Amino acid sequence: MKKIIAALMVAVLTLTMFAACSKKDGDVSAETATQGYVAKQPDFPSKEGTKDFSNESGKVVYQVKYKVPELSGEKYSEATAAIFNNYIEQNFLEPVFDFAEINVKNVRENETEPRKIEISYEIKYLSDNILSVVFSTAYSSQNKMLNAKTFNLVEGTVINGEEFFGNDKETVRKAVLEYFLPYATNLIVRTDDMTDEEVETLAAEKLAEAYEPANIYIRDSYIAFVCNKAKFAEGVGAGAGVHEFILDWNTANTLGALSNPEDIFAK
């Protein structure tokens, strides 16, 4: 297994060096990556609407507009649809609704328009068995939260990125973090008194904290592990955006370390 992981690291690094002429690996934000990816989104059922939140005087002070994916029992089993839809509700709608409800009392009476929050999503990959999306929650034009998730449409559950690898998740985790460390080092805000070793040590700590194997999306050519930039810099808010750590899909497939996304969750 160690030889396979080592070969994976070398092969991916080699491809990355050749690809550097067109783009610098690991330096693509989810917001940038979504631009121009598909001219038209694949046809997928959605749940959308608007929910108003009023203060004690009855004035609408928050307005949440949302559009999220939704499974129906027509194409999927009732159990699969229930698991999927409950996850979306609990993780992407209810937290925002709760935020608006709690903060209605903090809106000034002289504000003439309700504060608006918009929840949307963009499909990055879609097959019969897998849906991969980037969710966007915009609290304002300057404050947008991005979150990537990939779903097993057979069961309605979230896919942990390590499921695309072998069964030894600890070995996979170690190899992935080791490969991404040079890119994480570039995210550290370095002071003049920091040595290279101190920067690398700090980057390793921050990367381990930021790494969420379920916070991923996939494309035909790669798998992207998405981390919030706030994890790497002190005093930076969660709205600072995300950083994508890219692992080439074809290289990993060639080495047998990844399963084909088209087949992995076949019905």
PDB file of N, CA and C in Angstrom, residues 141-240:
ATOM      1  N   SER A 141     -23.356  40.897  -0.929  1.00  0.00           N
ATOM      2  CA  SER A 141     -22.512  40.774  -2.125  1.00  0.00           C
ATOM      3  C   SER A 141     -21.049  40.560  -1.756  1.00  0.00           C
ATOM      4  N   GLN A 142     -20.653  40.935  -0.529  1.00  0.00           N
ATOM      5  CA  GLN A 142     -19.272  40.773  -0.093  1.00  0.00           C
ATOM      6  C   GLN A 142     -19.068  39.564   0.820  1.00  0.00           C
ATOM      7  N   ASN A 143     -20.134  38.907   1.201  1.00  0.00           N
ATOM      8  CA  ASN A 143     -20.030  37.813   2.165  1.00  0.00           C
ATOM      9  C   ASN A 143     -20.755  36.582   1.626  1.00  0.00           C
ATOM     10  N   LYS A 144     -19.980  35.707   0.969  1.00  0.00           N
ATOM     11  CA  LYS A 144     -20.556  34.517   0.364  1.00  0.00           C
ATOM     12  C   LYS A 144     -19.862  33.280   0.934  1.00  0.00           C
ATOM     13  N   MET A 145     -20.665  32.353   1.452  1.00  0.00           N
ATOM     14  CA  MET A 145     -20.157  31.109   1.998  1.00  0.00           C
ATOM     15  C   MET A 145     -20.292  30.017   0.939  1.00  0.00           C
ATOM     16  N   LEU A 146     -19.210  29.282   0.714  1.00  0.00           N
ATOM     17  CA  LEU A 146     -19.221  28.216  -0.269  1.00  0.00           C
ATOM     18  C   LEU A 146     -18.974  26.877   0.427  1.00  0.00           C
ATOM     19  N   ASN A 147     -19.730  25.873   0.016  1.00  0.00           N
ATOM     20  CA  ASN A 147     -19.603  24.562   0.633  1.00  0.00           C
ATOM     21  C   ASN A 147     -19.808  23.498  -0.435  1.00  0.00           C
ATOM     22  N   ALA A 148     -18.868  22.570  -0.545  1.00  0.00           N
ATOM     23  CA  ALA A 148     -18.958  21.517  -1.554  1.00  0.00           C
ATOM     24  C   ALA A 148     -19.440  20.221  -0.930  1.00  0.00           C
ATOM     25  N   LYS A 149     -20.301  19.525  -1.646  1.00  0.00           N
ATOM     26  CA  LYS A 149     -20.780  18.227  -1.191  1.00  0.00           C
ATOM     27  C   LYS A 149     -21.013  17.313  -2.403  1.00  0.00           C
ATOM     28  N   THR A 150     -20.710  16.045  -2.194  1.00  0.00           N
ATOM     29  CA  THR A 150     -20.940  15.031  -3.220  1.00  0.00           C
ATOM     30  C   THR A 150     -21.821  13.941  -2.621  1.00  0.00           C
ATOM     31  N   PHE A 151     -22.878  13.574  -3.347  1.00  0.00           N
ATOM     32  CA  PHE A 151     -23.895  12.673  -2.807  1.00  0.00           C
ATOM     33  C   PHE A 151     -23.946  11.346  -3.551  1.00  0.00           C
ATOM     34  N   ASN A 152     -24.175  10.301  -2.794  1.00  0.00           N
ATOM     35  CA  ASN A 152     -24.464   8.980  -3.327  1.00  0.00           C
ATOM     36  C   ASN A 152     -25.978   8.931  -3.585  1.00  0.00           C
ATOM     37  N   LEU A 153     -26.372   8.978  -4.838  1.00  0.00           N
ATOM     38  CA  LEU A 153     -27.798   9.031  -5.172  1.00  0.00           C
ATOM     39  C   LEU A 153     -28.502   7.689  -5.024  1.00  0.00           C
ATOM     40  N   VAL A 154     -27.735   6.634  -4.790  1.00  0.00           N
ATOM     41  CA  VAL A 154     -28.343   5.333  -4.551  1.00  0.00           C
ATOM     42  C   VAL A 154     -28.916   5.279  -3.137  1.00  0.00           C
ATOM     43  N   GLU A 155     -28.175   5.890  -2.190  1.00  0.00           N
ATOM     44  CA  GLU A 155     -28.601   5.851  -0.792  1.00  0.00           C
ATOM     45  C   GLU A 155     -29.038   7.207  -0.253  1.00  0.00           C
ATOM     46  N   GLY A 156     -28.703   8.286  -0.970  1.00  0.00           N
ATOM     47  CA  GLY A 156     -29.074   9.626  -0.524  1.00  0.00           C
ATOM     48  C   GLY A 156     -28.108  10.230   0.460  1.00  0.00           C
ATOM     49  N   THR A 157     -26.957   9.601   0.665  1.00  0.00           N
ATOM     50  CA  THR A 157     -25.994  10.030   1.680  1.00  0.00           C
ATOM     51  C   THR A 157     -24.836  10.830   1.094  1.00  0.00           C
ATOM     52  N   VAL A 158     -24.135  11.555   1.974  1.00  0.00           N
ATOM     53  CA  VAL A 158     -22.955  12.321   1.573  1.00  0.00           C
ATOM     54  C   VAL A 158     -21.765  11.382   1.436  1.00  0.00           C
ATOM     55  N   ILE A 159     -20.992  11.575   0.379  1.00  0.00           N
ATOM     56  CA  ILE A 159     -19.808  10.757   0.139  1.00  0.00           C
ATOM     57  C   ILE A 159     -18.590  11.393   0.815  1.00  0.00           C
ATOM     58  N   ASN A 160     -17.905  10.632   1.614  1.00  0.00           N
ATOM     59  CA  ASN A 160     -16.615  11.037   2.157  1.00  0.00           C
ATOM     60  C   ASN A 160     -15.583  10.823   1.059  1.00  0.00           C
ATOM     61  N   GLY A 161     -14.741  11.828   0.790  1.00  0.00           N
ATOM     62  CA  GLY A 161     -13.780  11.729  -0.296  1.00  0.00           C
ATOM     63  C   GLY A 161     -12.893  10.505  -0.224  1.00  0.00           C
ATOM     64  N   GLU A 162     -12.643  10.037   0.973  1.00  0.00           N
ATOM     65  CA  GLU A 162     -11.774   8.878   1.140  1.00  0.00           C
ATOM     66  C   GLU A 162     -12.436   7.588   0.656  1.00  0.00           C
ATOM     67  N   GLU A 163     -13.736   7.622   0.407  1.00  0.00           N
ATOM     68  CA  GLU A 163     -14.423   6.443  -0.121  1.00  0.00           C
ATOM     69  C   GLU A 163     -13.974   6.114  -1.540  1.00  0.00           C
ATOM     70  N   PHE A 164     -13.407   7.093  -2.247  1.00  0.00           N
ATOM     71  CA  PHE A 164     -12.920   6.850  -3.600  1.00  0.00           C
ATOM     72  C   PHE A 164     -11.580   6.128  -3.583  1.00  0.00           C
ATOM     73  N   PHE A 165     -10.965   6.050  -2.399  1.00  0.00           N
ATOM     74  CA  PHE A 165      -9.683   5.380  -2.261  1.00  0.00           C
ATOM     75  C   PHE A 165      -9.900   3.971  -1.719  1.00  0.00           C
ATOM     76  N   GLY A 166      -8.811   3.379  -1.195  1.00  0.00           N
ATOM     77  CA  GLY A 166      -8.896   2.055  -0.601  1.00  0.00           C
ATOM     78  C   GLY A 166      -9.539   2.120   0.770  1.00  0.00           C
ATOM     79  N   ASN A 167      -9.549   1.017   1.451  1.00  0.00           N
ATOM     80  CA  ASN A 167     -10.209   0.929   2.746  1.00  0.00           C
ATOM     81  C   ASN A 167      -9.387   1.518   3.893  1.00  0.00           C
ATOM     82  N   ASP A 168      -8.076   1.645   3.702  1.00  0.00           N
ATOM     83  CA  ASP A 168      -7.216   2.146   4.764  1.00  0.00           C
ATOM     84  C   ASP A 168      -7.260   3.670   4.782  1.00  0.00           C
ATOM     85  N   LYS A 169      -8.248   4.222   5.485  1.00  0.00           N
ATOM     86  CA  LYS A 169      -8.484   5.669   5.466  1.00  0.00           C
ATOM     87  C   LYS A 169      -7.336   6.461   6.103  1.00  0.00           C
ATOM     88  N   GLU A 170      -6.688   5.908   7.125  1.00  0.00           N
ATOM     89  CA  GLU A 170      -5.582   6.619   7.771  1.00  0.00           C
ATOM     90  C   GLU A 170      -4.410   6.787   6.818  1.00  0.00           C
ATOM     91  N   THR A 171      -4.126   5.749   6.043  1.00  0.00           N
ATOM     92  CA  THR A 171      -3.045   5.836   5.058  1.00  0.00           C
ATOM     93  C   THR A 171      -3.389   6.841   3.973  1.00  0.00           C
ATOM     94  N   VAL A 172      -4.646   6.818   3.538  1.00  0.00           N
ATOM     95  CA  VAL A 172      -5.102   7.764   2.517  1.00  0.00           C
ATOM     96  C   VAL A 172      -4.990   9.192   3.036  1.00  0.00           C
ATOM     97  N   ARG A 173      -5.475   9.409   4.253  1.00  0.00           N
ATOM     98  CA  ARG A 173      -5.449  10.744   4.843  1.00  0.00           C
ATOM     99  C   ARG A 173      -4.012  11.278   4.921  1.00  0.00           C
ATOM    100  N   LYS A 174      -3.096  10.429   5.387  1.00  0.00           N
ATOM    101  CA  LYS A 174      -1.701  10.836   5.522  1.00  0.00           C
ATOM    102  C   LYS A 174      -1.108  11.217   4.173  1.00  0.00           C
ATOM    103  N   ALA A 175      -1.387  10.398   3.136  1.00  0.00           N
ATOM    104  CA  ALA A 175      -0.857  10.660   1.811  1.00  0.00           C
ATOM    105  C   ALA A 175      -1.429  11.941   1.212  1.00  0.00           C
ATOM    106  N   VAL A 176      -2.733  12.148   1.394  1.00  0.00           N
ATOM    107  CA  VAL A 176      -3.381  13.342   0.845  1.00  0.00           C
ATOM    108  C   VAL A 176      -2.834  14.608   1.510  1.00  0.00           C
ATOM    109  N   LEU A 177      -2.719  14.595   2.829  1.00  0.00           N
ATOM    110  CA  LEU A 177      -2.211  15.769   3.541  1.00  0.00           C
ATOM    111  C   LEU A 177      -0.764  16.044   3.177  1.00  0.00           C
ATOM    112  N   GLU A 178       0.022  14.993   2.995  1.00  0.00           N
ATOM    113  CA  GLU A 178       1.427  15.172   2.617  1.00  0.00           C
ATOM    114  C   GLU A 178       1.538  15.794   1.230  1.00  0.00           C
ATOM    115  N   TYR A 179       0.687  15.345   0.316  1.00  0.00           N
ATOM    116  CA  TYR A 179       0.718  15.886  -1.041  1.00  0.00           C
ATOM    117  C   TYR A 179       0.298  17.353  -1.073  1.00  0.00           C
ATOM    118  N   PHE A 180      -0.712  17.708  -0.265  1.00  0.00           N
ATOM    119  CA  PHE A 180      -1.233  19.065  -0.284  1.00  0.00           C
ATOM    120  C   PHE A 180      -0.414  20.049   0.548  1.00  0.00           C
ATOM    121  N   LEU A 181       0.531  19.573   1.347  1.00  0.00           N
ATOM    122  CA  LEU A 181       1.275  20.444   2.255  1.00  0.00           C
ATOM    123  C   LEU A 181       1.977  21.614   1.555  1.00  0.00           C
ATOM    124  N   PRO A 182       2.666  21.418   0.422  1.00  0.00           N
ATOM    125  CA  PRO A 182       3.310  22.566  -0.237  1.00  0.00           C
ATOM    126  C   PRO A 182       2.326  23.669  -0.610  1.00  0.00           C
ATOM    127  N   TYR A 183       1.112  23.288  -1.002  1.00  0.00           N
ATOM    128  CA  TYR A 183       0.106  24.280  -1.381  1.00  0.00           C
ATOM    129  C   TYR A 183      -0.462  24.970  -0.138  1.00  0.00           C
ATOM    130  N   ALA A 184      -0.586  24.227   0.952  1.00  0.00           N
ATOM    131  CA  ALA A 184      -1.045  24.823   2.204  1.00  0.00           C
ATOM    132  C   ALA A 184      -0.020  25.817   2.726  1.00  0.00           C
ATOM    133  N   THR A 185       1.247  25.528   2.519  1.00  0.00           N
ATOM    134  CA  THR A 185       2.313  26.435   2.961  1.00  0.00           C
ATOM    135  C   THR A 185       2.172  27.796   2.308  1.00  0.00           C
ATOM    136  N   ASN A 186       1.737  27.818   1.052  1.00  0.00           N
ATOM    137  CA  ASN A 186       1.564  29.090   0.343  1.00  0.00           C
ATOM    138  C   ASN A 186       0.417  29.922   0.896  1.00  0.00           C
ATOM    139  N   LEU A 187      -0.478  29.302   1.669  1.00  0.00           N
ATOM    140  CA  LEU A 187      -1.621  30.027   2.232  1.00  0.00           C
ATOM    141  C   LEU A 187      -1.292  30.690   3.568  1.00  0.00           C
ATOM    142  N   ILE A 188      -0.176  30.323   4.164  1.00  0.00           N
ATOM    143  CA  ILE A 188       0.204  30.877   5.459  1.00  0.00           C
ATOM    144  C   ILE A 188       0.706  32.312   5.305  1.00  0.00           C
ATOM    145  N   VAL A 189       0.184  33.203   6.146  1.00  0.00           N
ATOM    146  CA  VAL A 189       0.675  34.585   6.161  1.00  0.00           C
ATOM    147  C   VAL A 189       1.977  34.590   6.958  1.00  0.00           C
ATOM    148  N   ARG A 190       3.078  34.752   6.266  1.00  0.00           N
ATOM    149  CA  ARG A 190       4.401  34.597   6.865  1.00  0.00           C
ATOM    150  C   ARG A 190       4.939  35.921   7.394  1.00  0.00           C
ATOM    151  N   THR A 191       5.496  35.879   8.604  1.00  0.00           N
ATOM    152  CA  THR A 191       6.156  37.042   9.172  1.00  0.00           C
ATOM    153  C   THR A 191       7.664  36.921   8.943  1.00  0.00           C
ATOM    154  N   ASP A 192       8.366  38.048   9.070  1.00  0.00           N
ATOM    155  CA  ASP A 192       9.794  38.069   8.758  1.00  0.00           C
ATOM    156  C   ASP A 192      10.629  37.161   9.654  1.00  0.00           C
ATOM    157  N   ASP A 193      10.149  36.930  10.863  1.00  0.00           N
ATOM    158  CA  ASP A 193      10.943  36.142  11.808  1.00  0.00           C
ATOM    159  C   ASP A 193      10.660  34.636  11.729  1.00  0.00           C
ATOM    160  N   MET A 194       9.800  34.208  10.802  1.00  0.00           N
ATOM    161  CA  MET A 194       9.474  32.795  10.688  1.00  0.00           C
ATOM    162  C   MET A 194      10.445  32.083   9.758  1.00  0.00           C
ATOM    163  N   THR A 195      10.943  30.942  10.197  1.00  0.00           N
ATOM    164  CA  THR A 195      11.808  30.129   9.353  1.00  0.00           C
ATOM    165  C   THR A 195      10.952  29.261   8.435  1.00  0.00           C
ATOM    166  N   ASP A 196      11.584  28.694   7.407  1.00  0.00           N
ATOM    167  CA  ASP A 196      10.862  27.812   6.487  1.00  0.00           C
ATOM    168  C   ASP A 196      10.273  26.623   7.239  1.00  0.00           C
ATOM    169  N   GLU A 197      11.022  26.108   8.198  1.00  0.00           N
ATOM    170  CA  GLU A 197      10.557  24.968   8.971  1.00  0.00           C
ATOM    171  C   GLU A 197       9.336  25.329   9.811  1.00  0.00           C
ATOM    172  N   GLU A 198       9.326  26.528  10.382  1.00  0.00           N
ATOM    173  CA  GLU A 198       8.193  26.973  11.192  1.00  0.00           C
ATOM    174  C   GLU A 198       6.948  27.175  10.330  1.00  0.00           C
ATOM    175  N   VAL A 199       7.147  27.713   9.139  1.00  0.00           N
ATOM    176  CA  VAL A 199       6.021  27.903   8.223  1.00  0.00           C
ATOM    177  C   VAL A 199       5.420  26.559   7.831  1.00  0.00           C
ATOM    178  N   GLU A 200       6.267  25.595   7.522  1.00  0.00           N
ATOM    179  CA  GLU A 200       5.784  24.278   7.119  1.00  0.00           C
ATOM    180  C   GLU A 200       5.066  23.572   8.268  1.00  0.00           C
ATOM    181  N   THR A 201       5.613  23.711   9.468  1.00  0.00           N
ATOM    182  CA  THR A 201       4.973  23.097  10.632  1.00  0.00           C
ATOM    183  C   THR A 201       3.595  23.697  10.874  1.00  0.00           C
ATOM    184  N   LEU A 202       3.502  25.024  10.780  1.00  0.00           N
ATOM    185  CA  LEU A 202       2.221  25.695  10.972  1.00  0.00           C
ATOM    186  C   LEU A 202       1.240  25.303   9.879  1.00  0.00           C
ATOM    187  N   ALA A 203       1.730  25.222   8.642  1.00  0.00           N
ATOM    188  CA  ALA A 203       0.865  24.842   7.523  1.00  0.00           C
ATOM    189  C   ALA A 203       0.319  23.435   7.710  1.00  0.00           C
ATOM    190  N   ALA A 204       1.152  22.528   8.201  1.00  0.00           N
ATOM    191  CA  ALA A 204       0.714  21.148   8.436  1.00  0.00           C
ATOM    192  C   ALA A 204      -0.383  21.110   9.493  1.00  0.00           C
ATOM    193  N   GLU A 205      -0.236  21.914  10.543  1.00  0.00           N
ATOM    194  CA  GLU A 205      -1.246  21.969  11.604  1.00  0.00           C
ATOM    195  C   GLU A 205      -2.564  22.529  11.069  1.00  0.00           C
ATOM    196  N   LYS A 206      -2.471  23.629  10.324  1.00  0.00           N
ATOM    197  CA  LYS A 206      -3.666  24.271   9.780  1.00  0.00           C
ATOM    198  C   LYS A 206      -4.380  23.365   8.774  1.00  0.00           C
ATOM    199  N   LEU A 207      -3.586  22.684   7.948  1.00  0.00           N
ATOM    200  CA  LEU A 207      -4.163  21.798   6.942  1.00  0.00           C
ATOM    201  C   LEU A 207      -4.905  20.640   7.595  1.00  0.00           C
ATOM    202  N   ALA A 208      -4.317  20.071   8.637  1.00  0.00           N
ATOM    203  CA  ALA A 208      -4.960  18.961   9.342  1.00  0.00           C
ATOM    204  C   ALA A 208      -6.282  19.398   9.962  1.00  0.00           C
ATOM    205  N   GLU A 209      -6.321  20.646  10.460  1.00  0.00           N
ATOM    206  CA  GLU A 209      -7.545  21.178  11.054  1.00  0.00           C
ATOM    207  C   GLU A 209      -8.599  21.480   9.988  1.00  0.00           C
ATOM    208  N   ALA A 210      -8.144  21.970   8.836  1.00  0.00           N
ATOM    209  CA  ALA A 210      -9.068  22.408   7.784  1.00  0.00           C
ATOM    210  C   ALA A 210      -9.584  21.265   6.918  1.00  0.00           C
ATOM    211  N   TYR A 211      -8.835  20.188   6.873  1.00  0.00           N
ATOM    212  CA  TYR A 211      -9.159  19.066   5.987  1.00  0.00           C
ATOM    213  C   TYR A 211     -10.452  18.380   6.418  1.00  0.00           C
ATOM    214  N   GLU A 212     -11.448  18.411   5.541  1.00  0.00           N
ATOM    215  CA  GLU A 212     -12.718  17.728   5.767  1.00  0.00           C
ATOM    216  C   GLU A 212     -12.981  16.840   4.558  1.00  0.00           C
ATOM    217  N   PRO A 213     -12.765  15.537   4.680  1.00  0.00           N
ATOM    218  CA  PRO A 213     -12.889  14.652   3.514  1.00  0.00           C
ATOM    219  C   PRO A 213     -14.278  14.617   2.891  1.00  0.00           C
ATOM    220  N   ALA A 214     -15.298  15.103   3.607  1.00  0.00           N
ATOM    221  CA  ALA A 214     -16.648  15.151   3.029  1.00  0.00           C
ATOM    222  C   ALA A 214     -16.908  16.475   2.319  1.00  0.00           C
ATOM    223  N   ASN A 215     -16.012  17.440   2.479  1.00  0.00           N
ATOM    224  CA  ASN A 215     -16.180  18.750   1.852  1.00  0.00           C
ATOM    225  C   ASN A 215     -15.468  18.732   0.501  1.00  0.00           C
ATOM    226  N   ILE A 216     -16.052  18.007  -0.441  1.00  0.00           N
ATOM    227  CA  ILE A 216     -15.426  17.797  -1.748  1.00  0.00           C
ATOM    228  C   ILE A 216     -16.445  17.968  -2.871  1.00  0.00           C
ATOM    229  N   TYR A 217     -15.912  18.204  -4.062  1.00  0.00           N
ATOM    230  CA  TYR A 217     -16.700  17.995  -5.270  1.00  0.00           C
ATOM    231  C   TYR A 217     -15.793  17.300  -6.276  1.00  0.00           C
ATOM    232  N   ILE A 218     -16.398  16.645  -7.255  1.00  0.00           N
ATOM    233  CA  ILE A 218     -15.597  15.960  -8.262  1.00  0.00           C
ATOM    234  C   ILE A 218     -15.921  16.497  -9.642  1.00  0.00           C
ATOM    235  N   ARG A 219     -14.954  16.348 -10.508  1.00  0.00           N
ATOM    236  CA  ARG A 219     -15.107  16.660 -11.925  1.00  0.00           C
ATOM    237  C   ARG A 219     -14.619  15.448 -12.708  1.00  0.00           C
ATOM    238  N   ASP A 220     -14.770  15.458 -14.012  1.00  0.00           N
ATOM    239  CA  ASP A 220     -14.281  14.345 -14.820  1.00  0.00           C
ATOM    240  C   ASP A 220     -12.776  14.158 -14.666  1.00  0.00           C
ATOM    241  N   SER A 221     -12.050  15.229 -14.429  1.00  0.00           N
ATOM    242  CA  SER A 221     -10.592  15.147 -14.422  1.00  0.00           C
ATOM    243  C   SER A 221      -9.952  15.204 -13.043  1.00  0.00           C
ATOM    244  N   TYR A 222     -10.692  15.587 -12.011  1.00  0.00           N
ATOM    245  CA  TYR A 222     -10.069  15.671 -10.697  1.00  0.00           C
ATOM    246  C   TYR A 222     -11.090  15.644  -9.576  1.00  0.00           C
ATOM    247  N   ILE A 223     -10.568  15.470  -8.367  1.00  0.00           N
ATOM    248  CA  ILE A 223     -11.357  15.590  -7.154  1.00  0.00           C
ATOM    249  C   ILE A 223     -10.804  16.783  -6.382  1.00  0.00           C
ATOM    250  N   ALA A 224     -11.698  17.660  -5.902  1.00  0.00           N
ATOM    251  CA  ALA A 224     -11.289  18.879  -5.203  1.00  0.00           C
ATOM    252  C   ALA A 224     -11.688  18.801  -3.737  1.00  0.00           C
ATOM    253  N   PHE A 225     -10.695  18.882  -2.861  1.00  0.00           N
ATOM    254  CA  PHE A 225     -10.951  18.976  -1.426  1.00  0.00           C
ATOM    255  C   PHE A 225     -11.012  20.467  -1.091  1.00  0.00           C
ATOM    256  N   VAL A 226     -12.153  20.911  -0.584  1.00  0.00           N
ATOM    257  CA  VAL A 226     -12.393  22.339  -0.382  1.00  0.00           C
ATOM    258  C   VAL A 226     -12.210  22.710   1.085  1.00  0.00           C
ATOM    259  N   CYS A 227     -11.396  23.733   1.344  1.00  0.00           N
ATOM    260  CA  CYS A 227     -11.148  24.221   2.706  1.00  0.00           C
ATOM    261  C   CYS A 227     -11.401  25.720   2.769  1.00  0.00           C
ATOM    262  N   ASN A 228     -11.895  26.185   3.891  1.00  0.00           N
ATOM    263  CA  ASN A 228     -12.114  27.615   4.072  1.00  0.00           C
ATOM    264  C   ASN A 228     -10.780  28.319   4.320  1.00  0.00           C
ATOM    265  N   LYS A 229     -10.553  29.435   3.632  1.00  0.00           N
ATOM    266  CA  LYS A 229      -9.299  30.172   3.789  1.00  0.00           C
ATOM    267  C   LYS A 229      -9.104  30.688   5.205  1.00  0.00           C
ATOM    268  N   ALA A 230     -10.213  30.883   5.916  1.00  0.00           N
ATOM    269  CA  ALA A 230     -10.114  31.392   7.285  1.00  0.00           C
ATOM    270  C   ALA A 230      -9.348  30.443   8.183  1.00  0.00           C
ATOM    271  N   LYS A 231      -9.273  29.176   7.809  1.00  0.00           N
ATOM    272  CA  LYS A 231      -8.547  28.190   8.605  1.00  0.00           C
ATOM    273  C   LYS A 231      -7.040  28.422   8.576  1.00  0.00           C
ATOM    274  N   PHE A 232      -6.575  29.174   7.589  1.00  0.00           N
ATOM    275  CA  PHE A 232      -5.137  29.336   7.392  1.00  0.00           C
ATOM    276  C   PHE A 232      -4.608  30.710   7.788  1.00  0.00           C
ATOM    277  N   ALA A 233      -5.476  31.629   8.149  1.00  0.00           N
ATOM    278  CA  ALA A 233      -5.028  32.987   8.468  1.00  0.00           C
ATOM    279  C   ALA A 233      -5.784  33.525   9.674  1.00  0.00           C
ATOM    280  N   GLU A 234      -5.054  34.087  10.623  1.00  0.00           N
ATOM    281  CA  GLU A 234      -5.671  34.661  11.811  1.00  0.00           C
ATOM    282  C   GLU A 234      -6.449  35.924  11.450  1.00  0.00           C
ATOM    283  N   GLY A 235      -7.618  36.086  12.040  1.00  0.00           N
ATOM    284  CA  GLY A 235      -8.381  37.314  11.861  1.00  0.00           C
ATOM    285  C   GLY A 235      -9.140  37.401  10.555  1.00  0.00           C
ATOM    286  N   VAL A 236      -9.157  36.325   9.788  1.00  0.00           N
ATOM    287  CA  VAL A 236      -9.881  36.323   8.520  1.00  0.00           C
ATOM    288  C   VAL A 236     -11.241  35.669   8.733  1.00  0.00           C
ATOM    289  N   GLY A 237     -12.305  36.332   8.306  1.00  0.00           N
ATOM    290  CA  GLY A 237     -13.639  35.810   8.513  1.00  0.00           C
ATOM    291  C   GLY A 237     -13.960  34.637   7.610  1.00  0.00           C
ATOM    292  N   ALA A 238     -15.019  33.921   7.957  1.00  0.00           N
ATOM    293  CA  ALA A 238     -15.420  32.746   7.190  1.00  0.00           C
ATOM    294  C   ALA A 238     -15.851  33.111   5.773  1.00  0.00           C
ATOM    295  N   GLY A 239     -16.199  34.382   5.559  1.00  0.00           N
ATOM    296  CA  GLY A 239     -16.608  34.816   4.233  1.00  0.00           C
ATOM    297  C   GLY A 239     -15.456  35.109   3.301  1.00  0.00           C
ATOM    298  N   ALA A 240     -14.225  34.809   3.753  1.00  0.00           N
ATOM    299  CA  ALA A 240     -13.046  35.094   2.934  1.00  0.00           C
ATOM    300  C   ALA A 240     -12.956  34.206   1.704  1.00  0.00           C
TER     301      ALA A 240
END
